[in-house]
Coordinates of C-alpha atoms in Angstrom, one line a residue:
Chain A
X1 CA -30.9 -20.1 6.4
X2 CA -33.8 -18.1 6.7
X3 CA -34.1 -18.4 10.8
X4 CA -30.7 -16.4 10.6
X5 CA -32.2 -13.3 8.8
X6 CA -30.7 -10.4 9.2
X7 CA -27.5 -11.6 11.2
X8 CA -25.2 -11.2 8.0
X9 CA -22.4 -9.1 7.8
X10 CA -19.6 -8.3 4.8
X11 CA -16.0 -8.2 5.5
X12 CA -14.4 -6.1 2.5
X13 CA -10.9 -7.7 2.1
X14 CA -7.9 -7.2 0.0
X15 CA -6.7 -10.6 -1.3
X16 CA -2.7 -9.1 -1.6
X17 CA -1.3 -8.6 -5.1
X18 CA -1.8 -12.4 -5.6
X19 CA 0.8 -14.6 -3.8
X20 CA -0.7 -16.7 -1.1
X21 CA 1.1 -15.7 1.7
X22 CA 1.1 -12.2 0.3
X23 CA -2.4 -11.8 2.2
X24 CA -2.7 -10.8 5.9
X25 CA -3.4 -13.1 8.9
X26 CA -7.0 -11.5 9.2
X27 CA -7.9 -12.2 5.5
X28 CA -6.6 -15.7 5.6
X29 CA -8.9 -15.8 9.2
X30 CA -11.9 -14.1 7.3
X31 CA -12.0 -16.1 4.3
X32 CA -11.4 -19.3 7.1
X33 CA -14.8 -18.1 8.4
X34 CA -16.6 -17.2 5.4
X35 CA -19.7 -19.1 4.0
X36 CA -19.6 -17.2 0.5
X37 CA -16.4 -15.7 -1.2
X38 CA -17.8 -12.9 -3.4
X39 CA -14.3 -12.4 -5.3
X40 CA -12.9 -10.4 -8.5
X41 CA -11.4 -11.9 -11.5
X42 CA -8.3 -11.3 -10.8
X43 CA -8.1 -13.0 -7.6
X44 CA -5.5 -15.5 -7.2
X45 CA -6.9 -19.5 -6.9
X46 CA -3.9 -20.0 -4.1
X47 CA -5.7 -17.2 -2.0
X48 CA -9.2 -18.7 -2.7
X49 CA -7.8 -22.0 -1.4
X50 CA -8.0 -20.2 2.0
X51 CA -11.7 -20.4 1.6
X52 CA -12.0 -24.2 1.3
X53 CA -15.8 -24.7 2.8
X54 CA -16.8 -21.2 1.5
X55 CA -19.4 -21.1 -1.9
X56 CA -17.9 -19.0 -4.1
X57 CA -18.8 -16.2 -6.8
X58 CA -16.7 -15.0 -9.5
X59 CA -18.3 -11.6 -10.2
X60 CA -15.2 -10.6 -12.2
X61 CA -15.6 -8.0 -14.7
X62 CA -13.9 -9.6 -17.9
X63 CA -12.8 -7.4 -20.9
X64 CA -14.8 -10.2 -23.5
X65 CA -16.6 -12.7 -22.2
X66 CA -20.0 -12.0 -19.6
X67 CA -20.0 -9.2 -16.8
X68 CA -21.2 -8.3 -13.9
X69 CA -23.0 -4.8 -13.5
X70 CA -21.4 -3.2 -10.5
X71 CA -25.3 -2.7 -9.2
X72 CA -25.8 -6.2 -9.5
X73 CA -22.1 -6.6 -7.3
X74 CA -23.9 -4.7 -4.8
X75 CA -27.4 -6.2 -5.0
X76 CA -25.5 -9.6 -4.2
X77 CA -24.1 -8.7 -1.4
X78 CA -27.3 -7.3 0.0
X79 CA -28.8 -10.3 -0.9
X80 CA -26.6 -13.3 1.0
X81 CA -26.0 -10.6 4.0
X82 CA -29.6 -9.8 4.4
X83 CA -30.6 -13.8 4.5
X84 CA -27.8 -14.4 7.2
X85 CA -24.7 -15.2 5.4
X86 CA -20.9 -14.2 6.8
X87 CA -20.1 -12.8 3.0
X88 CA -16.2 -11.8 2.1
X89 CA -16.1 -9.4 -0.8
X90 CA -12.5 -10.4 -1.9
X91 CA -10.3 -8.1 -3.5
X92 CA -7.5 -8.0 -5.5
X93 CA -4.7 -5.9 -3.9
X94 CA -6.2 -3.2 -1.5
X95 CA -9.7 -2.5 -1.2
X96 CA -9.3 1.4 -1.5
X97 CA -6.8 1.4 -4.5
X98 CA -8.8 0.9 -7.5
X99 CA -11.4 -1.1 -6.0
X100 CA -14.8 0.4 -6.5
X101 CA -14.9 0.4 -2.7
X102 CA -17.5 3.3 -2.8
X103 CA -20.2 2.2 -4.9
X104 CA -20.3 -1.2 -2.3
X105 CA -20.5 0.8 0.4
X106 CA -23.1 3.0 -0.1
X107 CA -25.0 -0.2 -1.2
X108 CA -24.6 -1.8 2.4
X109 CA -25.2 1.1 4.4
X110 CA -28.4 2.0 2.5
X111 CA -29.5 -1.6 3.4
X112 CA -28.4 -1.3 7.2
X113 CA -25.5 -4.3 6.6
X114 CA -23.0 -4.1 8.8
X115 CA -19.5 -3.8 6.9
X116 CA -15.6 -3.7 7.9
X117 CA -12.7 -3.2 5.8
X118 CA -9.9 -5.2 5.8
X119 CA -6.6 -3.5 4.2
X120 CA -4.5 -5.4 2.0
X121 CA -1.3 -5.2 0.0
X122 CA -1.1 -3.4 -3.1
X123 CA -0.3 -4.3 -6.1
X124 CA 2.4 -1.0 -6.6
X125 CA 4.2 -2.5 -3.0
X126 CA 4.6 -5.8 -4.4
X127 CA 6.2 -4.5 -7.8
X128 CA 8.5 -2.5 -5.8
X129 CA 9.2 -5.1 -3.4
X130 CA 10.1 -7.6 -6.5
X131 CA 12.3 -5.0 -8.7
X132 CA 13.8 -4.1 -5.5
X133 CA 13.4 -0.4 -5.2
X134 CA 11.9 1.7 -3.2
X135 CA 9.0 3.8 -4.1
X136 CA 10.1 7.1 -2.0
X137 CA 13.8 7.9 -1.5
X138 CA 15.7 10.6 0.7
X139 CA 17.4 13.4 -1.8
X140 CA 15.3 11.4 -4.9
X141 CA 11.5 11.5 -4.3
X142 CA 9.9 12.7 -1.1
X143 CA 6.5 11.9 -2.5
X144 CA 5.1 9.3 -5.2
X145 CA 2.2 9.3 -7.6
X146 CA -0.4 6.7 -7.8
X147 CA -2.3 6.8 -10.7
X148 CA -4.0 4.6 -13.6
X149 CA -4.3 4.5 -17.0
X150 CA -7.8 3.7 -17.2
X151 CA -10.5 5.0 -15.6
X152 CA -14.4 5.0 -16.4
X153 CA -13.9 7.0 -19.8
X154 CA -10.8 5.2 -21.4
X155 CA -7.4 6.5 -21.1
X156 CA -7.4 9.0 -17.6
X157 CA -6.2 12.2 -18.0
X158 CA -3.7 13.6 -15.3
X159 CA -1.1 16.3 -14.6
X160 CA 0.9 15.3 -17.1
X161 CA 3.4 18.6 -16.5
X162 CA 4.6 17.0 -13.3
X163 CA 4.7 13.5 -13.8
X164 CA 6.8 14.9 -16.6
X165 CA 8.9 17.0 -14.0
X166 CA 12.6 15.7 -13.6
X167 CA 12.4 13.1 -10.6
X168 CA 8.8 12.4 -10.4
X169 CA 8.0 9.2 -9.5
X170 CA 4.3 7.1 -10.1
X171 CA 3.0 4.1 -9.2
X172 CA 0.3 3.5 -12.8
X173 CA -2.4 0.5 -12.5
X174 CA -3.5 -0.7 -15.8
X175 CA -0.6 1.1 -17.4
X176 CA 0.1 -1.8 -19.9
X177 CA -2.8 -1.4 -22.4
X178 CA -2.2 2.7 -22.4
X179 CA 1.1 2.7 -22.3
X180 CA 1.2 4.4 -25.9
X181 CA -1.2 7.4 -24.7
X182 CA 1.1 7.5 -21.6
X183 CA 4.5 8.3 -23.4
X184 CA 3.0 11.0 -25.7
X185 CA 1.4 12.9 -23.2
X186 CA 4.1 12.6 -20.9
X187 CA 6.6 13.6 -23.8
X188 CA 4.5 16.1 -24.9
X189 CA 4.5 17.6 -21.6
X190 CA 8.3 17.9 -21.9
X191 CA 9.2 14.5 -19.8
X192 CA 12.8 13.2 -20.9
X193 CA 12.4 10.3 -23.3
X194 CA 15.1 8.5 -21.6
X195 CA 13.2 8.5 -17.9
X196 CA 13.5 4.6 -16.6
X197 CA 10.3 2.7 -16.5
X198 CA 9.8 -0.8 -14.7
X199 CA 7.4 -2.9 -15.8
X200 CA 6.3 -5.7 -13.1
X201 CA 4.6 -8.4 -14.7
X202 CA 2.0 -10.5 -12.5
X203 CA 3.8 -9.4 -9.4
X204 CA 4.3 -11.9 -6.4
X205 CA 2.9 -14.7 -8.6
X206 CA 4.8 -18.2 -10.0
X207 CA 4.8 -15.8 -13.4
X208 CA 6.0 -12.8 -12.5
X209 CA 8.0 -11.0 -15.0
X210 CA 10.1 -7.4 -14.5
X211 CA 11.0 -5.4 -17.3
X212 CA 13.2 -2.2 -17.7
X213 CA 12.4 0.4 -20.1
X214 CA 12.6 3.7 -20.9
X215 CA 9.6 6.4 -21.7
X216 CA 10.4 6.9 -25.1
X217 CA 10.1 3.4 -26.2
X218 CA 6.7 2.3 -24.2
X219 CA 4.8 0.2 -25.8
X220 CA 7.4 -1.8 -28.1
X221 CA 9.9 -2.3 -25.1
X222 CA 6.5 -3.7 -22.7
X223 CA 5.7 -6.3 -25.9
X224 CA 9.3 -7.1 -26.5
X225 CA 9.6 -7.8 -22.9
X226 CA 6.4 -10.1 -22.9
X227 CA 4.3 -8.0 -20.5
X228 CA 0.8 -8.0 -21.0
X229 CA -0.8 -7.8 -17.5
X230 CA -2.4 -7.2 -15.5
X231 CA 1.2 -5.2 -14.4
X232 CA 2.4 -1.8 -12.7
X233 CA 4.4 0.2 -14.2
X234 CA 6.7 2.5 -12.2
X235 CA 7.5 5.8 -13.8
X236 CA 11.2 7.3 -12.9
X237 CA 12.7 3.9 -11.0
X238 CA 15.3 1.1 -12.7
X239 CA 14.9 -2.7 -11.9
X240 CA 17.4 -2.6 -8.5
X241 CA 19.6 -5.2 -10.7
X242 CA 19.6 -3.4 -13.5
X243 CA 20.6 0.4 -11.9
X244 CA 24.3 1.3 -11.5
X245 CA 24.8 2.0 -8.1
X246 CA 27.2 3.1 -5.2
X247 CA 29.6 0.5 -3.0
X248 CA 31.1 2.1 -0.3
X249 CA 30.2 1.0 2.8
X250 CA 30.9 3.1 6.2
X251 CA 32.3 2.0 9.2
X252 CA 30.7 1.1 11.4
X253 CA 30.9 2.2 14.5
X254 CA 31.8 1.1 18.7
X255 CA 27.6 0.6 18.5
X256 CA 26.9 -1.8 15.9
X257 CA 29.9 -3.8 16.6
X258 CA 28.4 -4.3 20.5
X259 CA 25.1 -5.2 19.1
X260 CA 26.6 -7.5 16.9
X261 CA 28.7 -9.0 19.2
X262 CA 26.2 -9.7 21.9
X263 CA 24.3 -11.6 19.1
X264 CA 27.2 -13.5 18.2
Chain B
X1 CA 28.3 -19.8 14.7
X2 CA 31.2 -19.4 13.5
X3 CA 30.9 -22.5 11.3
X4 CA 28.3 -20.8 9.6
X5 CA 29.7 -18.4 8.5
X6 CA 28.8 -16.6 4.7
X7 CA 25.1 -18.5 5.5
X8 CA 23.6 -16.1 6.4
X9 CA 21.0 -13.6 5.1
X10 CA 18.3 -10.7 5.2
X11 CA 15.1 -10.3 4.6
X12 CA 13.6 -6.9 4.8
X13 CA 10.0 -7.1 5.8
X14 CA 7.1 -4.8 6.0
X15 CA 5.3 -5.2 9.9
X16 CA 2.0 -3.6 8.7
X17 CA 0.2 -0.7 10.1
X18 CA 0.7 -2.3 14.4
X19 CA -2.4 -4.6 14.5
X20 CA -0.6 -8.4 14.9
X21 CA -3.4 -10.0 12.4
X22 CA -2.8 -7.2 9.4
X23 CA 0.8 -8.6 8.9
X24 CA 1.5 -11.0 6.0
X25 CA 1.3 -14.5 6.4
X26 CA 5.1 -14.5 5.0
X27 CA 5.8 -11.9 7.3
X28 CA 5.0 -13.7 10.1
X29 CA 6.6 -17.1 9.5
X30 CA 9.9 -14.9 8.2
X31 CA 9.2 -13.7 11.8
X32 CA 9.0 -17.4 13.5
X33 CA 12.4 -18.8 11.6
X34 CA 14.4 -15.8 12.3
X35 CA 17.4 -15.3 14.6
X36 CA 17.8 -12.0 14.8
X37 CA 15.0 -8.8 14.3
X38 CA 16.3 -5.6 13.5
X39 CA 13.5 -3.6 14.0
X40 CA 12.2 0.2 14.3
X41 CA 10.6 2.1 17.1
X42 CA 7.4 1.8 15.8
X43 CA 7.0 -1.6 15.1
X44 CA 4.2 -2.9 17.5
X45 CA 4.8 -5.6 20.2
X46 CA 2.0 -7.1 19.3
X47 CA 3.8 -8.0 16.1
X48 CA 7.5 -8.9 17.8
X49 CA 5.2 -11.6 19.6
X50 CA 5.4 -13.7 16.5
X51 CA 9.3 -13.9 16.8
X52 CA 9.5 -15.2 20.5
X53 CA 12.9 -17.2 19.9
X54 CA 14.6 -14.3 18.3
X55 CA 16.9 -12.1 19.7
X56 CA 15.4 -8.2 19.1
X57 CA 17.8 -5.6 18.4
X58 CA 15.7 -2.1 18.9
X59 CA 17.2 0.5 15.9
X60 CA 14.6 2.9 16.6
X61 CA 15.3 6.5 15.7
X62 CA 13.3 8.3 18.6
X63 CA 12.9 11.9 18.4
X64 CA 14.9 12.9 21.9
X65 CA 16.6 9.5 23.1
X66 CA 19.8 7.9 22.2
X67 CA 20.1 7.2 18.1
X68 CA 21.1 4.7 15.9
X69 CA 22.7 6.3 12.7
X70 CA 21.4 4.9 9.5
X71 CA 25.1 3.9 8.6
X72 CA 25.3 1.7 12.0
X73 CA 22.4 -0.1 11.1
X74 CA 23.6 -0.9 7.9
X75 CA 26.7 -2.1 9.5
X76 CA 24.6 -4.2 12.3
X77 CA 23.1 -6.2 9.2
X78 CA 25.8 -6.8 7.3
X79 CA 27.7 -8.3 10.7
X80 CA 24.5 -10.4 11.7
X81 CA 24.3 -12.0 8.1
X82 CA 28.5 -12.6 7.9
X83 CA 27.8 -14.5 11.0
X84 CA 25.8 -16.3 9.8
X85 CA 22.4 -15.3 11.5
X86 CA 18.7 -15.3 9.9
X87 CA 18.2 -12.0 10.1
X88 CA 14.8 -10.1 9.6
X89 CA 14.6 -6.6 9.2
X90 CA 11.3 -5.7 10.2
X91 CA 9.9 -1.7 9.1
X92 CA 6.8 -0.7 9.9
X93 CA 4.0 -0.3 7.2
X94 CA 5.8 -1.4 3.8
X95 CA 9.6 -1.4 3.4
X96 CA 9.6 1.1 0.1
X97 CA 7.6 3.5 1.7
X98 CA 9.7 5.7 3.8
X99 CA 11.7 3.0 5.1
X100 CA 15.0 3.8 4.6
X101 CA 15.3 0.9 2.1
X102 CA 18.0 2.0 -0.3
X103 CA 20.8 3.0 2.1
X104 CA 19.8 -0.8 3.8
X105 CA 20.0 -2.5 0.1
X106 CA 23.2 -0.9 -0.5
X107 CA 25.1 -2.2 2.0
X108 CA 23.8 -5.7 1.9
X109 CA 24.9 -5.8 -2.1
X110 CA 28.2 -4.2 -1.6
X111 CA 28.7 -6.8 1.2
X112 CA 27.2 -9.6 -0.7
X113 CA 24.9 -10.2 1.7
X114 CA 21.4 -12.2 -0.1
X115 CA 18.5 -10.3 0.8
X116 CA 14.6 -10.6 0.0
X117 CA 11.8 -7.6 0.5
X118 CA 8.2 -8.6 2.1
X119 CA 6.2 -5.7 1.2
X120 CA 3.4 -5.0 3.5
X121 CA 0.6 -3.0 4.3
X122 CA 1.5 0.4 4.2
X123 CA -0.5 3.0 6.9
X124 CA -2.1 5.3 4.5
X125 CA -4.0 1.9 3.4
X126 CA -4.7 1.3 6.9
X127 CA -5.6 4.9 7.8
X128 CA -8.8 4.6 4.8
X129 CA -9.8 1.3 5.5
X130 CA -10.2 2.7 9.4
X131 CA -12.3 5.9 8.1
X132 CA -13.8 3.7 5.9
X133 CA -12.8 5.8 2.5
X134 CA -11.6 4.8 -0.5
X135 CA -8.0 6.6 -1.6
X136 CA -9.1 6.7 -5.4
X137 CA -12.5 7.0 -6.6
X138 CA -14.3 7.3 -10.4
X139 CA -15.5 10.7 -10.8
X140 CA -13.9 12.0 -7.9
X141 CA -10.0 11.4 -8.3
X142 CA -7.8 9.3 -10.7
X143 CA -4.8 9.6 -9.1
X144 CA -3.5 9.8 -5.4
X145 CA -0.1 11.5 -4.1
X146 CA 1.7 9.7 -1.5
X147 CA 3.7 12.5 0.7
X148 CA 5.6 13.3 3.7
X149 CA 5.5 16.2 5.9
X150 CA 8.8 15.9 6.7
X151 CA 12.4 14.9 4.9
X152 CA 15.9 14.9 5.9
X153 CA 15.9 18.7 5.5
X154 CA 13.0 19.6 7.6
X155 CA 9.8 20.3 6.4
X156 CA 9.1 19.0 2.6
X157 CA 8.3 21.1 0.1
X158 CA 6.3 19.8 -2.8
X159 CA 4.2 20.5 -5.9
X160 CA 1.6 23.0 -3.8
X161 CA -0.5 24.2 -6.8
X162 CA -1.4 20.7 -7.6
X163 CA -2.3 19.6 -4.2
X164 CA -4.4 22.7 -4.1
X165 CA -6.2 21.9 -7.0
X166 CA -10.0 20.9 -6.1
X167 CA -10.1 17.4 -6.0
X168 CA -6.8 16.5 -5.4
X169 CA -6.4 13.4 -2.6
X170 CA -3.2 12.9 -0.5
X171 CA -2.2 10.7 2.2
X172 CA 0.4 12.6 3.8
X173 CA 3.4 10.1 6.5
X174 CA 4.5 12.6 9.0
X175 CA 2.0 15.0 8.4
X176 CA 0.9 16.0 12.3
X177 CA 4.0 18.0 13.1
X178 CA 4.2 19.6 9.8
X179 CA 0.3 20.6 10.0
X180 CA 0.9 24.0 10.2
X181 CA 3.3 24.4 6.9
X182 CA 1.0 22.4 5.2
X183 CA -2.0 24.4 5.7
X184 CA -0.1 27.9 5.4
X185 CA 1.7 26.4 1.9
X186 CA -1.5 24.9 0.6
X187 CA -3.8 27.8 1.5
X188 CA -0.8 30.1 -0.1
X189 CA -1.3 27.9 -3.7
X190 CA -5.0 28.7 -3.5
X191 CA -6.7 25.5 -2.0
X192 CA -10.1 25.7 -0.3
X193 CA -9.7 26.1 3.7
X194 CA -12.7 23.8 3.6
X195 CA -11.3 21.0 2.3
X196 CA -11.7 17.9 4.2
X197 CA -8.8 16.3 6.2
X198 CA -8.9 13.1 7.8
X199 CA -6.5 12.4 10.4
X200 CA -6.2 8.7 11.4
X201 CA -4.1 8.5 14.7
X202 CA -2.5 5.0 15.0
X203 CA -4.3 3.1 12.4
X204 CA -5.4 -0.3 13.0
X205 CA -3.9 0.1 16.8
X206 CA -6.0 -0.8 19.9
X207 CA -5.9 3.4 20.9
X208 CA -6.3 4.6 16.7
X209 CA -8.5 7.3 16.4
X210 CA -9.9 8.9 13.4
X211 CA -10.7 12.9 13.4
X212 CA -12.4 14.9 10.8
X213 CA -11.0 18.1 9.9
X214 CA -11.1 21.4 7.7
X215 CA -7.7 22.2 6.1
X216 CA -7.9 26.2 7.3
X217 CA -8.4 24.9 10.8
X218 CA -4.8 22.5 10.8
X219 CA -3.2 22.5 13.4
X220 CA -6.2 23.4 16.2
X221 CA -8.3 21.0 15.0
X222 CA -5.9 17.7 15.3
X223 CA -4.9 19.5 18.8
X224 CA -8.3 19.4 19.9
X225 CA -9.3 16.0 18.7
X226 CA -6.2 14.8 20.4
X227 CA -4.5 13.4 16.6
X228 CA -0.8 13.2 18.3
X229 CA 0.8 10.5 16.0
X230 CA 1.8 8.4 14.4
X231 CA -0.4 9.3 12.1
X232 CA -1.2 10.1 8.4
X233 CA -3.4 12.5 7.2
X234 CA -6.2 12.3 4.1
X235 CA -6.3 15.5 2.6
X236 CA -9.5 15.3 0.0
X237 CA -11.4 13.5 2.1
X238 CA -13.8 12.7 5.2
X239 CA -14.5 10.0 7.4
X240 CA -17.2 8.0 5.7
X241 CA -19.0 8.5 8.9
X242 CA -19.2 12.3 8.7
X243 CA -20.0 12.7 5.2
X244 CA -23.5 12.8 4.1
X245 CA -24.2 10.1 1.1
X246 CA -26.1 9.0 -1.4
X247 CA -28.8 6.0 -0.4
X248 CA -30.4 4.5 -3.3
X249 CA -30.0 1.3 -4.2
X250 CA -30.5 -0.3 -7.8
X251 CA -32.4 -2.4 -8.4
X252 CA -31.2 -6.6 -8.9
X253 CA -31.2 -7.9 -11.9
X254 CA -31.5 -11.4 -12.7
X255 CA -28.1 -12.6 -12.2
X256 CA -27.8 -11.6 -9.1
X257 CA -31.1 -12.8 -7.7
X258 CA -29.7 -16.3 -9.1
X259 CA -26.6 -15.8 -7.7
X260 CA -27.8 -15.2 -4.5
X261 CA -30.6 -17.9 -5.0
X262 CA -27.8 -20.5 -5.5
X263 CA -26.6 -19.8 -1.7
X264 CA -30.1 -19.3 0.0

């Protein structure tokens, strides 16, 4: 491919929180197009199947067996764009939610490759989406927390005082495996040890699993439940089906029953 | 249809950020089997395309026109799935991210109406893919807030002191109108008036625009750049484009020289 030198370029895509049809039209059209899927571990094999004629390279980062360096990630993609390649760099979930977007960036500018991102969905949406709740409410919580248990020095420190506030409500990536250190600082920092917590399991995939818990008893309730990750867990909401909740519905009025009826 | 009667159902679908290709794939063949939209103002037409058999019933809350009250809709659902109609519900962005979801899921349960949620790509994810940023990064922030500058009683008040903190990242829904409060209530809890803002005006839309400002200069500086909405605002952070950056890339090891080898 050498005559092609130089006429690379790197899409940057979010695969979706795993479901194949969870992705967006332009990733499923970019990873059509591709000639080498540089993808994450966690990637789904149903997405990848977008990718039929596409080489792939698993440069996923796994907890035991051998890793990519992120400079190496970077290097890579240098590498195949510089001799001419159409690269994807697939993944998981949203590109600029936990994704080491930056370090990949800076890589490809410094090296003049041309670069776009491509948004995806994340994996907080999809949890929501599967335990039916929604992750703001009117009169419950007019903002939400993303946050994660882990960051590059172990268990991430936050403010812990108002996550434990009455009503907050977070959306926590790799939750699971600190979900000890997350109930004794938040208890610590006065949260109620009866606040809800939903655990979502692998959500969108043939395996998803949602569990309902409460603060206090994180981790035994996750292991009871069977969750071991990768998951969200959503501080402050109940499962949908497992919340009590109001039955009363309004009248409706001279409007609806005119758009209704022109329908039927 | 009134032999179908009790068939039908909901599903209540995330339309992305406006651009027709960052939809789901299940978004858009929801879109291409159902009867019925129910959609919001801001869905994009470009979107609606994909659902040229259905009828589209416009529930669009606009600011000065005529209204449709939340409990109408709710009612307009409920009617259209009794009848028997495929009905999709389509929100912009993601459906559990101000969407209004609860009050819909309410009165689909209490009706016994089935209903499924496609989550989608919510616009703050679009808005940092555009200004090419990522909303969490190591070493710089952990955690992200997710906020509105407006709820059902006006402007929202939230947790100033932490937003203020250096550091701290927010994509703030409905920020544009609120500019002003924000500024005076952040610069009240002590944040820097130097602290970057993005303002991404109808991301991933043929006429978005993305404007770099300084949190003591809200609301001049979205005036001047001509930031109207929708839009969401990055507090935390600058266009990729307009922040200076480091350039120096590692280098390769082995494994990705081989890697890269394999392809060439």
């Amino acid at each position: 491919m050498a005559e092609r030198e130089g006429a690379g370029r790197v899409d940057i895509v979010g695969a979706g929180p795993g479901a194949a049809d969870l992705l967006t039209v332009r990733a499923r059209d970019l990873l059509a197009a591709a000639e080498v899927v540089v993808h994450d571990r966690l990637v789904s094999d149903a997405v990848l199947a977008f990718a039929p004629g596409a080489r792939r390279i698993d440069v996923g980062k796994t907890p035991d067996g051998p890793s990519w360096r992120q400079a190496d990630i970077d290097a890579l993609l240098v590498s195949l764009a510089r001799a001419g390649a159409r690269v994807v760099r697939l993944k998981s979930g949203d590109p600029g939610v936990y994704g080491r977007l930056d370090e990949e960036m800076d890589a490809l500018d410094a090296a003049g490759v041309p670069f776009e991102i491509c948004p995806g969905v994340t994996a907080a949406l999809a949890a929501a989406a599967s335990a039916r709740v929604s992750l703001t409410r009117r009169g419950r919580n007019s903002s939400l927390r993303v946050l994660t248990g882990r960051d590059v020095d172990g268990f991430a420190e936050h403010d812990w005082r108002a996550l434990a506030a009455p009503g907050a409500t977070a959306a926590i990536y790799m939750g699971v495996g600190a979900a000890d250190f997350l109930r004794t600082r938040l208890l610590r920092a006065g949260a109620d040890p009866s606040t809800p917590v939903t655990a979502v399991d692998n959500a969108s995939r043939p395996n998803e699993r949602t569990a309902a818990a409460v603060l206090g008893e994180l981790p035994d309730a996750l292991r009871r439940a069977g969750v071991s990750g990768p998951s969200i867990l959503l501080l402050g909401l109940s499962p949908r089906d497992a919340a009590p909740r109001a039955a009363e519905p309004s009248a409706p009025t001279l409007a609806a029953l005119r758009a209704a009826g022109d329908f039927l």
